[in-house]
PDB file of C-alpha atoms in Angstrom:
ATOM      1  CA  UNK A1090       0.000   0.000   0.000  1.00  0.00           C
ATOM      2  CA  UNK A1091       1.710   3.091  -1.360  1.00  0.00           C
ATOM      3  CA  UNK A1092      -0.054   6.442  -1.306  1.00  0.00           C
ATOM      4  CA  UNK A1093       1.491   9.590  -2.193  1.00  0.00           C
ATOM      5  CA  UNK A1094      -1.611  12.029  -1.639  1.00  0.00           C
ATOM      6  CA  UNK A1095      -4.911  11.424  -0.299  1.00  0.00           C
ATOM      7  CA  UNK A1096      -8.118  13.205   0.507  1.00  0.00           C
ATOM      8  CA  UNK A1097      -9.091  14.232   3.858  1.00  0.00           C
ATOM      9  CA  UNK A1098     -12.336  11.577   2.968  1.00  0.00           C
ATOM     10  CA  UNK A1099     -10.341   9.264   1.709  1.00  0.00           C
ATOM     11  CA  UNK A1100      -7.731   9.589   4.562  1.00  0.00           C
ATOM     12  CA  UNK A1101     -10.458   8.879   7.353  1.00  0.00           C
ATOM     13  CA  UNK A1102     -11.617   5.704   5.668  1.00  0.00           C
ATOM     14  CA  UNK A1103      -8.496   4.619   5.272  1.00  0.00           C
ATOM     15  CA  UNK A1104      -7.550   5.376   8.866  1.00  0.00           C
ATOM     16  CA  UNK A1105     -11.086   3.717   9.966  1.00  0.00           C
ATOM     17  CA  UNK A1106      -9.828   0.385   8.166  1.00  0.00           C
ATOM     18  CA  UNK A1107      -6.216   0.484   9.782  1.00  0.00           C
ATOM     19  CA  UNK A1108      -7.574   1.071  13.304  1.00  0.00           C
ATOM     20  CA  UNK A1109     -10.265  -2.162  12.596  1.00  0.00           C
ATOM     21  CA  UNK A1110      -7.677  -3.914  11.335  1.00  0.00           C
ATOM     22  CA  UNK A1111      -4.730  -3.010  14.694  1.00  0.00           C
ATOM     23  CA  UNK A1112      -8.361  -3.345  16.776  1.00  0.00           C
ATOM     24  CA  UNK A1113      -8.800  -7.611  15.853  1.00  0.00           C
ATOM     25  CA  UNK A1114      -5.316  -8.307  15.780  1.00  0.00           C
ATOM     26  CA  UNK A1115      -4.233  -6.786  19.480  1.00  0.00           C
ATOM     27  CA  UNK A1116      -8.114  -8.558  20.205  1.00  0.00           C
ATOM     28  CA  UNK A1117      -6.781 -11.877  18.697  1.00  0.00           C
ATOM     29  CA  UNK A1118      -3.460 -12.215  20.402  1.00  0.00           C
ATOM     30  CA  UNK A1119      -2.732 -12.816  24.155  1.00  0.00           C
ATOM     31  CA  UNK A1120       0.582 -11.073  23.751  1.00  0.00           C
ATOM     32  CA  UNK A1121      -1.360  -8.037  21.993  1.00  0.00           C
ATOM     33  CA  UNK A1122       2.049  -8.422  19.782  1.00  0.00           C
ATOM     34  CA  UNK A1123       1.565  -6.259  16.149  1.00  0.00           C
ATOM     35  CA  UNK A1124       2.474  -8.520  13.063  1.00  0.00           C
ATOM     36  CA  UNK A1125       5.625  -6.721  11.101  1.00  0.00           C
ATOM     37  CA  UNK A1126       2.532  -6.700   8.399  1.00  0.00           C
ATOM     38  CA  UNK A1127       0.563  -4.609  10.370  1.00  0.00           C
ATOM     39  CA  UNK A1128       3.501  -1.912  11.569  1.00  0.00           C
ATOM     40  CA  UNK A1129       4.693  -1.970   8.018  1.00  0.00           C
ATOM     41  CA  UNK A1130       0.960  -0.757   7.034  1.00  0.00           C
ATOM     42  CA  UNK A1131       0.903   1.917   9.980  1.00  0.00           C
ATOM     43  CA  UNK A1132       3.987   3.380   8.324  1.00  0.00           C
ATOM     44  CA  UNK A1133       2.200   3.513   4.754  1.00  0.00           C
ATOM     45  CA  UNK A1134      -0.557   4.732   5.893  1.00  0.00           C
ATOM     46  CA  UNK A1135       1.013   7.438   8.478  1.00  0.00           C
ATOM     47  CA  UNK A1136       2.826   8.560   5.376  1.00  0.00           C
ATOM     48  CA  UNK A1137      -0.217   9.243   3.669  1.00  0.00           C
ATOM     49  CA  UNK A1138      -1.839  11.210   6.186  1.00  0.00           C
ATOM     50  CA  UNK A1139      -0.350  14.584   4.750  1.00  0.00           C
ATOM     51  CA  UNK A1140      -0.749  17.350   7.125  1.00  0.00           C
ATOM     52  CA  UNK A1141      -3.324  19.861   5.691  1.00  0.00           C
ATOM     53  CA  UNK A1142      -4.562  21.991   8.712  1.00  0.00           C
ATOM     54  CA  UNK A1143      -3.651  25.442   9.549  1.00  0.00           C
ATOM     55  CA  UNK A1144      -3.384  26.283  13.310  1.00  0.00           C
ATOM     56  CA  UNK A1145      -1.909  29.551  14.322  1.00  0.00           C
ATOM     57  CA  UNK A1146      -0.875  29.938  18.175  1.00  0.00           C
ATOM     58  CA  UNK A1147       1.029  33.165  19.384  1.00  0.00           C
ATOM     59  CA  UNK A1148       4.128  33.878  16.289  1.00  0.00           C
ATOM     60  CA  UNK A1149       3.522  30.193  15.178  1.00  0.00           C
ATOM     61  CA  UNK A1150       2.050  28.344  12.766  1.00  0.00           C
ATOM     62  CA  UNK A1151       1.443  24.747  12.325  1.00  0.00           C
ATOM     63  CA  UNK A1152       0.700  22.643   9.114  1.00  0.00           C
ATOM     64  CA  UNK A1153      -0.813  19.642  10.692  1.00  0.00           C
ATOM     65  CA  UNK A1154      -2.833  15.955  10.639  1.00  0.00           C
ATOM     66  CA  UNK A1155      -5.671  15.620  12.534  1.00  0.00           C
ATOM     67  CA  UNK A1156      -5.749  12.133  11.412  1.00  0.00           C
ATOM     68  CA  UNK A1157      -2.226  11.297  12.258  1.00  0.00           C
ATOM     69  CA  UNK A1158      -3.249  12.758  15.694  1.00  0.00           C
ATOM     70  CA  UNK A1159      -5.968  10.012  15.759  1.00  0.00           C
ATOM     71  CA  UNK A1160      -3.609   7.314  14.463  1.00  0.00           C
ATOM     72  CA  UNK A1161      -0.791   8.553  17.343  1.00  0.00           C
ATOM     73  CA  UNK A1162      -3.334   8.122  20.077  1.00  0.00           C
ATOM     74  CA  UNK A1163      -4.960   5.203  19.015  1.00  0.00           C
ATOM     75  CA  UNK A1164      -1.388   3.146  19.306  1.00  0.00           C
ATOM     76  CA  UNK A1165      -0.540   4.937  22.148  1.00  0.00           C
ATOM     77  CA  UNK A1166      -3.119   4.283  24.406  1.00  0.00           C
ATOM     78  CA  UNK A1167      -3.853   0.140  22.564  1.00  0.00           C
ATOM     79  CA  UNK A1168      -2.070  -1.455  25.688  1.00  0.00           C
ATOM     80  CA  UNK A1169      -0.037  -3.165  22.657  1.00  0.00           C
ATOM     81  CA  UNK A1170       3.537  -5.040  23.417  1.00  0.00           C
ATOM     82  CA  UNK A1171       6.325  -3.031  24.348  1.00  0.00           C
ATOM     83  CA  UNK A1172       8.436  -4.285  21.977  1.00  0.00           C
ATOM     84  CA  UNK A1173       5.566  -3.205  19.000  1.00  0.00           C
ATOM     85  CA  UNK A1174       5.210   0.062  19.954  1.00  0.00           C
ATOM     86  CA  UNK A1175       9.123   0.551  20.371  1.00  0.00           C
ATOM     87  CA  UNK A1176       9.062  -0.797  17.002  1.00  0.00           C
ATOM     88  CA  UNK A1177       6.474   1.829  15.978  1.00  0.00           C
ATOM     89  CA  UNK A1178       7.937   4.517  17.707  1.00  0.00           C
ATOM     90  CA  UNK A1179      11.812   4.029  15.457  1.00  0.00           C
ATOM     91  CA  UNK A1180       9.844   3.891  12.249  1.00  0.00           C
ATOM     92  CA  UNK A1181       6.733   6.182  12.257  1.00  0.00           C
ATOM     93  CA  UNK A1182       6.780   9.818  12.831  1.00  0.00           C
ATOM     94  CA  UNK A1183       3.910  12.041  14.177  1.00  0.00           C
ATOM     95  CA  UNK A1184       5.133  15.210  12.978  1.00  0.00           C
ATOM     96  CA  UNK A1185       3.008  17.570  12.180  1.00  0.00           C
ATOM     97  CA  UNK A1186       0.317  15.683  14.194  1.00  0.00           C
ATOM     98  CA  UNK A1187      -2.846  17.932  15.305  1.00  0.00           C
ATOM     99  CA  UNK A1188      -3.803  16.291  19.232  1.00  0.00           C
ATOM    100  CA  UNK A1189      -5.124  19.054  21.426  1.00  0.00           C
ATOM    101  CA  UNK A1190      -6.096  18.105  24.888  1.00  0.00           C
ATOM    102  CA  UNK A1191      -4.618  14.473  24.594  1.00  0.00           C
ATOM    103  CA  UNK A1192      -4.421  12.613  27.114  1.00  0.00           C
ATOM    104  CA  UNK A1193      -1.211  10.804  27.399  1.00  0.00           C
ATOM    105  CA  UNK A1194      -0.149   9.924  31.256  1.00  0.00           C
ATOM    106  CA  UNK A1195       1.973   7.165  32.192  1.00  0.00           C
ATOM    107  CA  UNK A1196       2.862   6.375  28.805  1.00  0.00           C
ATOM    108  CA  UNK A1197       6.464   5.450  27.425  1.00  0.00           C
ATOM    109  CA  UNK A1198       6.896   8.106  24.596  1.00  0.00           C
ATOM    110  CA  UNK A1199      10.525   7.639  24.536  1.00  0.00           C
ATOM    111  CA  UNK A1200      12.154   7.873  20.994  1.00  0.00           C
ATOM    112  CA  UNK A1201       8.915   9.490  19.627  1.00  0.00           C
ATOM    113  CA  UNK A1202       9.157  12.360  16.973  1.00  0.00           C
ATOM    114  CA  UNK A1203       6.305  15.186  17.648  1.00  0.00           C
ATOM    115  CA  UNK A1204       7.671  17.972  16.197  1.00  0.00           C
ATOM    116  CA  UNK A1205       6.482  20.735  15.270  1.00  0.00           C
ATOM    117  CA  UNK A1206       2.675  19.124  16.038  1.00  0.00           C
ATOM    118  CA  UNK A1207      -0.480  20.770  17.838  1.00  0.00           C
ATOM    119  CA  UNK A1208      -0.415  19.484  21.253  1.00  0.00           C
ATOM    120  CA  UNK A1209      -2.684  22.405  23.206  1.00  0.00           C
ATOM    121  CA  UNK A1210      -3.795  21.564  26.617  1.00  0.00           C
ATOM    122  CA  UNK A1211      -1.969  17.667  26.941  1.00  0.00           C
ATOM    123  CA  UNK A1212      -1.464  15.916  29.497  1.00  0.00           C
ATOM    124  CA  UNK A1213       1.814  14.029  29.991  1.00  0.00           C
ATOM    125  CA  UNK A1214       1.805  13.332  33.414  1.00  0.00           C
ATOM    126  CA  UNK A1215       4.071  10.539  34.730  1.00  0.00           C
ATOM    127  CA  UNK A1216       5.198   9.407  31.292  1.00  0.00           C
ATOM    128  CA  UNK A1217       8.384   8.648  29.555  1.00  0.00           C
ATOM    129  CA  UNK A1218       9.787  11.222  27.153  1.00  0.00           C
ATOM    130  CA  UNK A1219      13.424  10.497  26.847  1.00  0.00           C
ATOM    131  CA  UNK A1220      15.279  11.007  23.730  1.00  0.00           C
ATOM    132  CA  UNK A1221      12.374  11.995  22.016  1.00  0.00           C
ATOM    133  CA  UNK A1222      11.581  15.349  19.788  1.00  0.00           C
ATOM    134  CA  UNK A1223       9.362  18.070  20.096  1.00  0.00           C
ATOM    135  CA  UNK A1224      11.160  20.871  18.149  1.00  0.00           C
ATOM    136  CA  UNK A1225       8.469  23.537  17.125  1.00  0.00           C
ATOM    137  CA  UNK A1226       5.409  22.237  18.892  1.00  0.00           C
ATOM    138  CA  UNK A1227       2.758  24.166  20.490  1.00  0.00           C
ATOM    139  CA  UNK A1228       2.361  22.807  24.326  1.00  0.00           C
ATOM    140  CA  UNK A1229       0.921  25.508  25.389  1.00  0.00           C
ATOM    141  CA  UNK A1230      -1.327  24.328  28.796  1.00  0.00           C
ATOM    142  CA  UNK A1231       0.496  21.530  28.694  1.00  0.00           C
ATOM    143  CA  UNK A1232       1.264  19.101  32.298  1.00  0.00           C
ATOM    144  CA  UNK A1233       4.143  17.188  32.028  1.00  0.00           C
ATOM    145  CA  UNK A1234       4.337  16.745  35.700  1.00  0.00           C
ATOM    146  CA  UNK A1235       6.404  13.875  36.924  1.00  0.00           C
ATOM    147  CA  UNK A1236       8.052  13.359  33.347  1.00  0.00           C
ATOM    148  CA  UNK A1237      11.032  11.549  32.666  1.00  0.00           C
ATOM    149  CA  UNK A1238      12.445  13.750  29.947  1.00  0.00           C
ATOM    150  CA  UNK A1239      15.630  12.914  29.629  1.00  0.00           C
ATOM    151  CA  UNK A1240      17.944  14.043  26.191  1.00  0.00           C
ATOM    152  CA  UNK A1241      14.495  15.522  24.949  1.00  0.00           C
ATOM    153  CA  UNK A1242      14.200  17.862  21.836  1.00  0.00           C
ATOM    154  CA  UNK A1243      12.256  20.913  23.128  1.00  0.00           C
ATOM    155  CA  UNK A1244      13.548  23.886  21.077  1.00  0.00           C
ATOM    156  CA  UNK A1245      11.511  26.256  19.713  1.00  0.00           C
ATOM    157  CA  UNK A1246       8.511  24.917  21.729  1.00  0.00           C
ATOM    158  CA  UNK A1247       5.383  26.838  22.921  1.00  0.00           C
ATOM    159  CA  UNK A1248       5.525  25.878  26.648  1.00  0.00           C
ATOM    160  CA  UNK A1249       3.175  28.933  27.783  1.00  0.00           C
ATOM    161  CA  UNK A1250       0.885  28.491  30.629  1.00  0.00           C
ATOM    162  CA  UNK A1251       2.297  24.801  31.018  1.00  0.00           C
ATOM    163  CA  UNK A1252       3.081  22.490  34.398  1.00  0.00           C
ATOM    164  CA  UNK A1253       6.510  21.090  34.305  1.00  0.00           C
ATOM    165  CA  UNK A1254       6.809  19.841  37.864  1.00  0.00           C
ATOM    166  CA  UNK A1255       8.634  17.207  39.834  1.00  0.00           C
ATOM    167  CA  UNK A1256      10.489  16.215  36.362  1.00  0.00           C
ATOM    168  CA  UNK A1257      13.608  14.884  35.403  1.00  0.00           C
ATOM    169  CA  UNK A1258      14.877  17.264  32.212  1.00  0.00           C
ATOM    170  CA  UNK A1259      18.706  16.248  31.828  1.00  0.00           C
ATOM    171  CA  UNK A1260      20.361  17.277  28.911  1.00  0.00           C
ATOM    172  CA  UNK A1261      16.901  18.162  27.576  1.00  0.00           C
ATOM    173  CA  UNK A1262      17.126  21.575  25.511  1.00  0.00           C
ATOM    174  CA  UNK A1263      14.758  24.639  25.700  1.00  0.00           C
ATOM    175  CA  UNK A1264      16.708  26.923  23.425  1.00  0.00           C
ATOM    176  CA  UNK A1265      14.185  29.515  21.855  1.00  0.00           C
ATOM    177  CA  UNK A1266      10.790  28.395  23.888  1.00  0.00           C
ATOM    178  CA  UNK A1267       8.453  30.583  24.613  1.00  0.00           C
ATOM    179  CA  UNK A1268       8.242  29.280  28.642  1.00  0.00           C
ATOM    180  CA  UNK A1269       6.083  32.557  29.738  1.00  0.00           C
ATOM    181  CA  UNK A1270       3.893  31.819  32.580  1.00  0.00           C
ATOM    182  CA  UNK A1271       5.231  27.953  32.694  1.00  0.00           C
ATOM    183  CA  UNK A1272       5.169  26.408  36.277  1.00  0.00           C
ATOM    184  CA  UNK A1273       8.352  24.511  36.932  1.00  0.00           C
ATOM    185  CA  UNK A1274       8.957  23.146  40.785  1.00  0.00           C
ATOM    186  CA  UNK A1275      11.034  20.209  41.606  1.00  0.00           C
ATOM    187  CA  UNK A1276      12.191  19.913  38.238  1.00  0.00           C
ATOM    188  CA  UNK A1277      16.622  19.068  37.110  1.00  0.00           C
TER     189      UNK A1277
END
């Protein structure tokens, strides 16, 4: 399944067939183990998902997916293998994903590339977000209390009105967020 371009119709029936599809097979196996089949279609089909929306928050602007937002979530929150979704995670990107007011907590995100995507009002609470990228995202009234964010990719980021508490940041870089208003206690 190669698609270069499709339309957003097109792109949610598509997206309705791959989550049915990731749906039976976690159903159908006791390990809730993905086939290389089925990751090798969530690439192709993440790929097609072009980002099309405009969303404008302070100086920046965002090209994004709503429907790789809904693709993102959907595998994050499955309760698949850890070993699938690491899998997942090293050969999908969610850039340019559009996912306001996700919520994401006590998730392992490490490794995950969510740059320059919508993320307005998430919740990261408790999760994992080591060596992962954000560059250029809007997290704007964002929590990522409790975070492990270690070696994370946060330039450029719209941190406004965010929680960053009681987190673990090392070697994480900030250079050129906007981090007006952003709550951070207990936080290396």
């Amino acid at each position: 399944l190669v698609v270069d371009s499709i339309t957003s119709t097109n792109a949610a029936v598509l997206l309705k067939e791959l989550l049915t599809d990731i749906r039976k097979e976690l159903d159908s196996s006791t390990s809730r183990k993905l086939s290389s089949r089925t990751i090798q279609k969530i690439v192709n089909v993440n790929q097609a998902l072009k980002p099309y929306k405009r969303v404008v928050s302070d100086s920046m602007v965002l090209i994004t997916s709503p429907e790789r937002g809904q693709l993102f979530s959907f595998l994050a929150l499955a309760e698949m293998d850890t070993s699938s979704f690491k899998i997942i995670k090293e050969q999908v990107s969610f850039a340019q994903t559009n996912l306001p007011n996700a919520q994401l907590k006590g998730i392992d995100l490490s490794g995950i590339d969510l740059s320059d995507s919508y993320l307005y009002n998430s919740n990261f609470s408790k999760s994992n977000l080591s060596h992962s990228n954000f560059s250029g995202s809007v997290l704007e009234s964002s929590i990522l209390d409790s975070v492990l964010a270690v070696d994370v990719n946060f330039q450029n980021v719209n941190l406004v009105s965010g929680m960053l508490n009681n987190s673990i940041c090392t070697g994480s870089d900030f250079s050129e967020s906007q981090l007006s208003r952003l709550v951070a206690m207990n936080t290396d």
